[in-house]
């Protein structure tokens, strides 16, 4: 019994399946991928996730289809238990494999780097001196992590500090994320923002909300016994509502603002402050 050309046959099955499945995945799953489209950065992440999923689909199909193919065509025949023939290297296959996987990994590395640069960090914490900064005016907001809550300071509004994050819609926000004690991580999922909050570090992340809505804030770095309690609901409001809110907050928190240390990029961690 002559063996069919398995490589060619399986290759054809895989190519056809990939050509059908990849566009379906991109069109049907792409629009519902996280984190949604609540900010420019979040929308960019949806695009990136769609690209990654599109690239991963043929890889997944290769593995799954080959398993099914092998189960059907490379079964142990009934009766005698036979050893498969030993395969001692196949230069063409090995070279193809190394080239294809290297190209994929390098493509992803280039794509990821370009997207991070093009989108000013794509919502990630980019350190105290980001490589790129969005042009135009930006509203600075400081995120101060501490065991076990986030508070928010608005340096352009008298350094007022509030317990819940409120942001104006359609404005570029420059988040300055820092910590007063241990390491935390500021994660506003729907906005596509995640930035480490380290003591003595001014970690900058840019985000431009594009939708009036509420969003979750969570700590994404195990930071002690009440880490799980470290969440908050933030709000994106219209610019007019933001102006009204911040004016009220400045009045309401005026006595507390007087007691605060002056606005600074970072603050001394508590023990050092206590130690003088
Ligand atoms: Cu925390």
CSV table of C-alpha atoms and ligand atoms in Angstrom, one decimal:
chain,number,residue,atom,x,y,z
A,1,UNK,CA,0.0,0.0,0.0
A,2,UNK,CA,1.6,3.3,-1.1
A,3,UNK,CA,1.7,6.1,1.5
A,4,UNK,CA,0.1,9.4,0.4
A,5,UNK,CA,2.3,12.5,0.5
A,6,UNK,CA,1.3,13.5,4.1
A,7,UNK,CA,3.3,16.7,4.2
A,8,UNK,CA,1.5,18.0,1.1
A,9,UNK,CA,-1.9,16.8,2.1
A,10,UNK,CA,-1.6,18.2,5.6
A,11,UNK,CA,-0.1,21.4,4.3
A,12,UNK,CA,-3.1,21.9,2.0
A,13,UNK,CA,-5.6,21.2,4.8
A,14,UNK,CA,-3.8,23.7,7.1
A,15,UNK,CA,-3.6,26.4,4.5
A,16,UNK,CA,-7.3,26.2,3.6
A,17,UNK,CA,-8.3,26.1,7.3
A,18,UNK,CA,-6.1,29.1,8.1
A,19,UNK,CA,-7.5,31.1,5.1
A,20,UNK,CA,-11.0,30.4,6.4
A,21,UNK,CA,-10.5,30.8,10.1
A,22,UNK,CA,-8.2,33.8,10.3
A,23,UNK,CA,-10.5,36.3,8.7
A,24,UNK,CA,-13.4,34.9,10.8
A,25,UNK,CA,-11.5,35.3,14.0
A,26,UNK,CA,-10.4,38.9,13.1
A,27,UNK,CA,-13.9,40.0,12.0
A,28,UNK,CA,-16.0,38.2,14.7
A,29,UNK,CA,-13.7,38.2,17.7
A,30,UNK,CA,-11.7,41.3,17.1
A,31,UNK,CA,-14.4,43.8,18.0
A,32,UNK,CA,-15.2,42.1,21.3
A,33,UNK,CA,-11.6,41.8,22.5
A,34,UNK,CA,-10.6,43.5,25.8
A,35,UNK,CA,-10.1,46.1,27.0
A,36,UNK,CA,-12.8,47.8,24.9
A,37,UNK,CA,-12.8,51.2,23.3
A,38,UNK,CA,-13.1,53.6,26.2
A,39,UNK,CA,-9.9,55.5,25.5
A,40,UNK,CA,-7.5,55.9,22.6
A,41,UNK,CA,-5.0,53.7,24.3
A,42,UNK,CA,-7.6,51.0,25.0
A,43,UNK,CA,-8.7,51.1,21.3
A,44,UNK,CA,-5.1,50.7,20.3
A,45,UNK,CA,-4.8,47.6,22.6
A,46,UNK,CA,-7.9,46.1,20.9
A,47,UNK,CA,-6.1,46.5,17.6
A,48,UNK,CA,-2.9,44.9,19.0
A,49,UNK,CA,-4.9,42.0,20.5
A,50,UNK,CA,-6.6,41.5,17.1
A,51,UNK,CA,-3.3,41.4,15.3
A,52,UNK,CA,-1.9,38.9,17.9
A,53,UNK,CA,-4.9,36.7,17.7
A,54,UNK,CA,-4.8,36.8,13.9
A,55,UNK,CA,-1.2,35.7,13.9
A,56,UNK,CA,-1.9,33.0,16.6
A,57,UNK,CA,-4.8,31.5,14.7
A,58,UNK,CA,-2.7,29.6,12.0
A,59,UNK,CA,-0.3,28.5,14.8
A,60,UNK,CA,-3.1,27.1,16.9
A,61,UNK,CA,-4.6,25.4,13.8
A,62,UNK,CA,-1.3,23.9,12.9
A,63,UNK,CA,-1.0,22.2,16.3
A,64,UNK,CA,-4.7,21.1,16.6
A,65,UNK,CA,-5.1,20.0,13.0
A,66,UNK,CA,-1.8,18.1,13.1
A,67,UNK,CA,-2.9,16.3,16.3
A,68,UNK,CA,-6.2,15.3,14.6
A,69,UNK,CA,-4.4,14.3,11.4
A,70,UNK,CA,-2.0,12.1,13.4
A,71,UNK,CA,-4.7,10.4,15.3
A,72,UNK,CA,-6.5,9.5,12.1
A,73,UNK,CA,-3.5,8.6,9.8
A,74,UNK,CA,-0.6,7.6,12.0
A,75,UNK,CA,-2.4,5.2,14.3
A,76,UNK,CA,-0.8,2.1,15.6
A,77,UNK,CA,-2.1,-0.8,13.4
A,78,UNK,CA,-4.2,-3.4,15.2
A,79,UNK,CA,-2.2,-6.4,16.4
A,80,UNK,CA,1.6,-6.1,16.6
A,81,UNK,CA,3.0,-3.2,18.6
A,82,UNK,CA,5.5,-1.5,16.3
A,83,UNK,CA,8.2,1.1,16.8
A,84,UNK,CA,8.0,4.0,14.4
A,85,UNK,CA,11.0,4.5,12.1
A,86,UNK,CA,13.7,6.6,13.8
A,87,UNK,CA,14.0,10.1,12.3
A,88,UNK,CA,17.5,11.5,12.6
A,89,UNK,CA,17.2,15.0,11.5
A,90,UNK,CA,15.8,16.7,8.5
A,91,UNK,CA,17.8,19.8,7.5
A,92,UNK,CA,15.2,21.3,5.4
A,93,UNK,CA,12.4,21.0,8.0
A,94,UNK,CA,14.7,22.2,10.8
A,95,UNK,CA,15.8,25.2,8.8
A,96,UNK,CA,12.3,26.1,7.8
A,97,UNK,CA,11.1,25.8,11.4
A,98,UNK,CA,13.9,28.0,12.7
A,99,UNK,CA,13.4,30.6,10.0
A,100,UNK,CA,9.6,30.8,10.4
A,101,UNK,CA,9.6,30.9,14.2
A,102,UNK,CA,12.4,33.5,14.2
A,103,UNK,CA,10.6,35.7,11.7
A,104,UNK,CA,7.4,35.5,13.8
A,105,UNK,CA,9.1,36.4,17.1
A,106,UNK,CA,11.1,39.2,15.5
A,107,UNK,CA,8.0,40.6,13.8
A,108,UNK,CA,6.2,40.6,17.1
A,109,UNK,CA,9.1,42.4,18.8
A,110,UNK,CA,9.2,45.1,16.1
A,111,UNK,CA,5.5,45.5,16.0
A,112,UNK,CA,5.3,45.8,19.8
A,113,UNK,CA,8.1,48.3,19.9
A,114,UNK,CA,6.6,50.4,17.1
A,115,UNK,CA,3.1,50.4,18.7
A,116,UNK,CA,4.6,51.4,22.1
A,117,UNK,CA,6.4,54.3,20.5
A,118,UNK,CA,3.6,55.4,18.2
A,119,UNK,CA,1.0,55.5,21.0
A,120,UNK,CA,3.2,57.2,23.7
A,121,UNK,CA,3.5,54.0,25.8
A,122,UNK,CA,0.1,52.6,24.8
A,123,UNK,CA,-1.3,53.3,28.3
A,124,UNK,CA,1.7,51.7,30.1
A,125,UNK,CA,3.9,53.3,32.7
A,126,UNK,CA,6.9,54.6,30.8
A,127,UNK,CA,9.0,55.8,33.7
A,128,UNK,CA,9.9,59.4,34.7
A,129,UNK,CA,11.2,60.3,31.2
A,130,UNK,CA,9.0,58.7,28.5
A,131,UNK,CA,10.6,58.2,25.1
A,132,UNK,CA,7.7,59.9,23.4
A,133,UNK,CA,5.2,62.4,24.7
A,134,UNK,CA,1.9,63.3,23.0
A,135,UNK,CA,1.8,66.7,21.5
A,136,UNK,CA,-0.7,69.4,22.7
A,137,UNK,CA,-1.9,70.2,26.2
A,138,UNK,CA,-2.1,67.5,28.8
A,139,UNK,CA,-3.9,67.4,32.2
A,140,UNK,CA,-1.5,66.2,34.8
A,141,UNK,CA,-3.0,63.9,37.5
A,142,UNK,CA,-1.0,62.2,40.2
A,143,UNK,CA,-1.9,58.7,41.3
A,144,UNK,CA,-0.7,58.0,44.8
A,145,UNK,CA,-0.7,54.4,45.9
A,146,UNK,CA,-0.6,53.5,49.5
A,147,UNK,CA,-1.6,50.6,51.7
A,148,UNK,CA,-4.4,50.2,50.8
A,149,UNK,CA,-6.0,52.8,48.6
A,150,UNK,CA,-5.2,55.1,45.7
A,151,UNK,CA,-5.6,58.8,46.0
A,152,UNK,CA,-5.4,61.3,43.2
A,153,UNK,CA,-3.8,64.8,43.2
A,154,UNK,CA,-4.4,67.5,40.6
A,155,UNK,CA,-1.3,69.7,40.6
A,156,UNK,CA,-2.9,72.3,38.2
A,157,UNK,CA,-5.8,72.7,40.6
A,158,UNK,CA,-4.0,73.7,43.8
A,159,UNK,CA,-2.7,70.2,44.5
A,160,UNK,CA,-6.1,69.1,45.7
A,161,UNK,CA,-6.1,65.4,46.6
A,162,UNK,CA,-9.3,63.3,46.2
A,163,UNK,CA,-10.2,59.6,47.0
A,164,UNK,CA,-11.8,58.8,43.7
A,165,UNK,CA,-10.5,59.4,40.2
A,166,UNK,CA,-12.5,61.8,38.0
A,167,UNK,CA,-11.2,62.6,34.5
A,168,UNK,CA,-12.5,64.8,31.7
A,169,UNK,CA,-13.5,63.2,28.4
A,170,UNK,CA,-11.5,63.8,25.3
A,171,UNK,CA,-8.5,65.3,27.0
A,172,UNK,CA,-5.0,63.9,27.1
A,173,UNK,CA,-4.2,62.9,30.7
A,174,UNK,CA,-0.7,62.7,32.0
A,175,UNK,CA,-0.8,60.3,34.9
A,176,UNK,CA,2.1,60.5,37.4
A,177,UNK,CA,2.0,57.2,39.3
A,178,UNK,CA,3.9,56.9,42.6
A,179,UNK,CA,3.7,55.2,45.9
A,180,UNK,CA,4.0,56.2,49.6
A,181,UNK,CA,5.1,52.8,50.9
A,182,UNK,CA,5.5,49.5,49.1
A,183,UNK,CA,5.2,48.6,45.4
A,184,UNK,CA,1.7,48.7,43.9
A,185,UNK,CA,0.4,48.9,40.4
A,186,UNK,CA,-2.3,51.3,39.1
A,187,UNK,CA,-4.6,49.4,36.7
A,188,UNK,CA,-7.6,51.1,35.1
A,189,UNK,CA,-8.7,48.2,32.9
A,190,UNK,CA,-11.3,49.9,30.7
A,191,UNK,CA,-9.0,52.8,30.0
A,192,UNK,CA,-6.2,50.4,29.0
A,193,UNK,CA,-3.8,51.9,31.6
A,194,UNK,CA,-1.4,49.9,33.8
A,195,UNK,CA,1.5,51.5,35.5
A,196,UNK,CA,3.7,50.3,38.4
A,197,UNK,CA,3.5,52.5,41.5
A,198,UNK,CA,6.9,52.4,43.2
A,199,UNK,CA,8.0,54.6,46.1
A,200,UNK,CA,10.4,57.4,45.0
A,201,UNK,CA,9.5,56.9,41.3
A,202,UNK,CA,7.4,59.2,39.1
A,203,UNK,CA,6.0,56.7,36.6
A,204,UNK,CA,4.3,58.5,33.7
A,205,UNK,CA,1.5,57.1,31.6
A,206,UNK,CA,-0.7,58.8,29.0
A,207,UNK,CA,-4.3,58.2,28.4
A,208,UNK,CA,-7.0,60.0,26.4
A,209,UNK,CA,-10.6,58.9,27.4
A,210,UNK,CA,-13.0,58.8,24.6
A,211,UNK,CA,-16.2,57.9,26.3
A,212,UNK,CA,-18.2,59.3,29.3
A,213,UNK,CA,-18.4,56.2,31.6
A,214,UNK,CA,-17.3,54.7,34.9
A,215,UNK,CA,-14.2,52.4,35.0
A,216,UNK,CA,-12.6,50.1,37.5
A,217,UNK,CA,-9.4,50.9,39.2
A,218,UNK,CA,-7.5,48.0,40.8
A,219,UNK,CA,-4.1,47.4,42.4
A,220,UNK,CA,-2.3,44.9,40.2
A,221,UNK,CA,0.7,44.2,42.5
A,222,UNK,CA,0.4,42.1,45.6
A,223,UNK,CA,1.0,44.8,48.2
A,224,UNK,CA,0.0,43.4,51.6
A,225,UNK,CA,-2.9,41.9,53.4
A,226,UNK,CA,-5.6,44.2,52.0
A,227,UNK,CA,-4.3,44.2,48.5
A,228,UNK,CA,-7.6,42.7,47.3
A,229,UNK,CA,-9.5,45.6,48.8
A,230,UNK,CA,-7.5,48.1,46.8
A,231,UNK,CA,-10.1,49.0,44.2
A,232,UNK,CA,-12.1,52.0,43.3
A,233,UNK,CA,-14.5,53.2,40.6
A,234,UNK,CA,-13.3,56.1,38.5
A,235,UNK,CA,-15.4,58.3,36.3
A,236,UNK,CA,-14.9,59.9,32.9
A,237,UNK,CA,-17.2,63.0,32.7
A,238,UNK,CA,-17.8,65.8,30.2
A,239,UNK,CA,-15.2,68.6,30.4
A,240,UNK,CA,-18.0,70.9,31.8
A,241,UNK,CA,-18.9,68.4,34.5
A,242,UNK,CA,-15.2,68.0,35.3
A,243,UNK,CA,-14.7,71.7,35.8
A,244,UNK,CA,-17.7,71.9,38.1
A,245,UNK,CA,-16.5,68.9,40.0
A,246,UNK,CA,-12.9,70.0,40.5
A,247,UNK,CA,-14.1,73.4,41.7
A,248,UNK,CA,-16.3,71.8,44.3
A,249,UNK,CA,-13.5,69.4,45.3
A,250,UNK,CA,-11.1,72.3,45.8
A,251,UNK,CA,-13.5,73.9,48.2
A,252,UNK,CA,-14.5,70.6,50.0
A,253,UNK,CA,-10.9,69.4,50.4
A,254,UNK,CA,-9.4,72.8,51.2
A,255,UNK,CA,-8.8,72.1,54.9
A,256,UNK,CA,-7.1,68.7,54.0
A,257,UNK,CA,-5.1,70.3,51.2
A,258,UNK,CA,-3.5,72.7,53.7
A,259,UNK,CA,-2.2,69.8,55.7
A,260,UNK,CA,-0.7,68.0,52.7
A,261,UNK,CA,3.0,68.2,51.8
A,262,UNK,CA,3.5,70.4,48.8
A,263,UNK,CA,2.9,68.7,45.5
A,264,UNK,CA,6.0,66.8,44.4
A,265,UNK,CA,6.8,64.2,41.8
A,266,UNK,CA,7.5,61.7,44.6
A,267,UNK,CA,7.1,61.6,48.4
A,268,UNK,CA,9.3,60.2,51.2
A,269,UNK,CA,8.0,56.8,52.1
A,270,UNK,CA,6.3,56.8,55.5
A,271,UNK,CA,9.0,55.2,57.7
A,272,UNK,CA,11.6,57.7,56.5
A,273,UNK,CA,9.2,60.6,57.2
A,274,UNK,CA,8.6,59.2,60.7
A,275,UNK,CA,12.3,58.8,61.2
A,276,UNK,CA,12.8,62.4,60.3
B,1,LIG,CU1,-1.6,47.8,46.2
